[in-house]
Tab-separated table of C-alpha atoms in Angstrom:
chain	number	residue	atom	x	y	z
A	396	ILE	CA	17.439	17.303	15.321
A	397	GLY	CA	19.373	15.537	12.337
A	398	GLY	CA	20.316	12.640	14.211
A	399	ILE	CA	16.974	12.024	15.621
A	400	SER	CA	15.444	12.188	12.106
A	401	PHE	CA	17.968	9.800	10.941
A	402	ILE	CA	17.018	7.187	13.634
A	403	LEU	CA	13.234	7.962	13.125
A	404	TYR	CA	13.435	7.127	9.305
A	405	GLY	CA	15.634	4.059	9.782
A	406	MET	CA	13.352	2.824	12.173
A	407	ILE	CA	10.475	3.118	10.155
A	408	SER	CA	12.149	1.422	7.350
A	409	ALA	CA	13.040	-1.238	9.737
A	410	ILE	CA	9.501	-1.881	10.693
A	411	GLY	CA	8.407	-1.880	7.203
A	412	VAL	CA	10.868	-4.418	6.142
A	413	ARG	CA	9.791	-6.599	9.193
A	414	ASN	CA	6.291	-6.291	8.047
A	415	VAL	CA	7.363	-7.956	4.775
A	416	VAL	CA	9.365	-10.580	6.387
A	417	GLU	CA	6.644	-11.282	8.915
A	418	ASN	CA	4.004	-11.671	6.343
A	419	LYS	CA	6.189	-13.764	4.427
A	420	VAL	CA	5.918	-11.957	1.113
A	421	ASP	CA	7.025	-14.120	-1.820
A	422	PHE	CA	9.129	-12.004	-3.844
A	423	THR	CA	9.709	-14.854	-6.347
A	424	LYS	CA	6.111	-13.959	-7.690
A	425	SER	CA	6.689	-11.100	-10.408
A	426	ARG	CA	3.185	-9.531	-9.183
A	427	ASN	CA	4.608	-8.886	-5.484
A	428	LEU	CA	7.888	-7.681	-6.831
A	429	ILE	CA	6.381	-5.408	-9.432
A	430	VAL	CA	4.142	-3.930	-6.960
A	431	ALA	CA	7.122	-3.373	-4.354
A	432	ALA	CA	9.433	-2.147	-6.928
A	433	VAL	CA	7.000	0.650	-8.250
A	434	ILE	CA	6.223	1.824	-4.593
A	435	LEU	CA	10.105	2.125	-3.801
A	436	VAL	CA	10.951	3.960	-6.987
A	437	SER	CA	7.999	6.146	-6.948
A	438	GLY	CA	8.430	7.046	-3.362
A	439	LEU	CA	11.891	7.882	-3.974
A	440	GLY	CA	11.843	9.125	-7.503
A	441	PHE	CA	9.099	11.816	-7.107
A	442	SER	CA	11.005	14.210	-4.722
A	443	ASP	CA	8.709	17.326	-5.697
A	444	GLY	CA	5.643	15.350	-6.173
A	445	ILE	CA	2.903	16.026	-8.802
A	446	THR	CA	0.997	19.419	-8.705
A	447	PHE	CA	-2.092	19.703	-10.846
A	448	THR	CA	-5.218	22.046	-10.687
A	449	ILE	CA	-8.845	21.134	-9.816
A	450	GLY	CA	-10.489	24.305	-11.137
A	451	SER	CA	-8.654	27.110	-9.601
A	452	THR	CA	-7.209	25.246	-6.796
A	453	PRO	CA	-3.411	23.915	-7.114
A	454	VAL	CA	-3.216	20.040	-5.398
A	455	THR	CA	0.115	18.167	-4.876
A	456	LEU	CA	0.363	15.064	-4.287
A	457	THR	CA	3.898	14.106	-2.097
A	458	SER	CA	5.742	11.095	-3.416
A	459	LEU	CA	4.486	9.137	-0.058
A	460	ALA	CA	0.788	9.843	-1.603
A	461	ILE	CA	1.985	8.678	-5.204
A	462	ALA	CA	3.712	5.796	-4.087
A	463	ALA	CA	0.517	4.911	-1.786
A	464	LEU	CA	-1.957	5.239	-4.610
A	465	LEU	CA	0.051	3.676	-7.284
A	466	GLY	CA	0.455	0.468	-4.748
A	467	ILE	CA	-3.027	0.457	-3.973
A	468	VAL	CA	-4.107	0.708	-7.679
A	469	LEU	CA	-1.414	-1.910	-8.916
A	470	ASN	CA	-2.769	-4.329	-6.093
A	471	ALA	CA	-6.121	-3.981	-7.330
A	472	ILE	CA	-5.228	-4.476	-10.998
A	473	LEU	CA	-2.579	-7.061	-11.018
A	474	PRO	CA	-3.609	-10.833	-11.333
A	475	GLY	CA	-2.730	-13.078	-8.720
A	476	ASN	CA	-5.040	-13.020	-6.001
A	477	ASP	CA	-7.885	-15.232	-5.876
A	478	TYR	CA	-10.414	-13.428	-3.611
A	479	ASN	CA	-13.534	-15.143	-2.319
A	480	PHE	CA	-15.660	-12.504	-0.932
A	481	GLY	CA	-18.136	-13.389	2.074
A	482	VAL	CA	-16.087	-16.672	2.713
A	483	ASN	CA	-14.556	-16.766	6.021
A	484	HIS	CA	-11.591	-19.197	6.100
A	485	LYS	CA	-10.750	-21.378	8.954
A	486	GLY	CA	-9.515	-18.971	11.862
A	487	ASP	CA	-10.646	-15.717	10.588
A	488	ILE	CA	-12.828	-13.517	12.133
A	489	ASN	CA	-16.012	-12.050	10.487
A	490	ARG	CA	-15.031	-8.393	10.708
A	491	GLY	CA	-17.100	-7.370	7.536
A	492	VAL	CA	-20.132	-5.587	7.266
A	493	SER	CA	-23.276	-7.230	5.844
A	494	PHE	CA	-25.411	-5.404	3.592
A	495	ASN	CA	-28.046	-8.023	3.078
A	496	ASN	CA	-31.584	-6.707	3.279
A	497	ASP	CA	-32.566	-9.818	5.433
A	498	VAL	CA	-33.767	-8.347	8.801
A	499	ALA	CA	-33.933	-10.838	11.752
């Protein structure tokens, strides 16, 4: 089982690296480098996770959950992406949900 786990996690890592390369993530930008570094360090560094109590129920966040949450938060708060919500760029498919009150 050890060898299979070794191959499985290696393949998962390789697929992650392939996604970064295929999407041409620009690591010359500090923003992208910071987000990637924080995700990697928190994913590897919090080996026991973080346990806290809500009410009387203990809640444990694993290192994967911590890394995912930090990545989402950093991606949202660090400047660098200019989003135009509601605008479809050439070739994009409209996959959003319209919350307009207009009824046709």
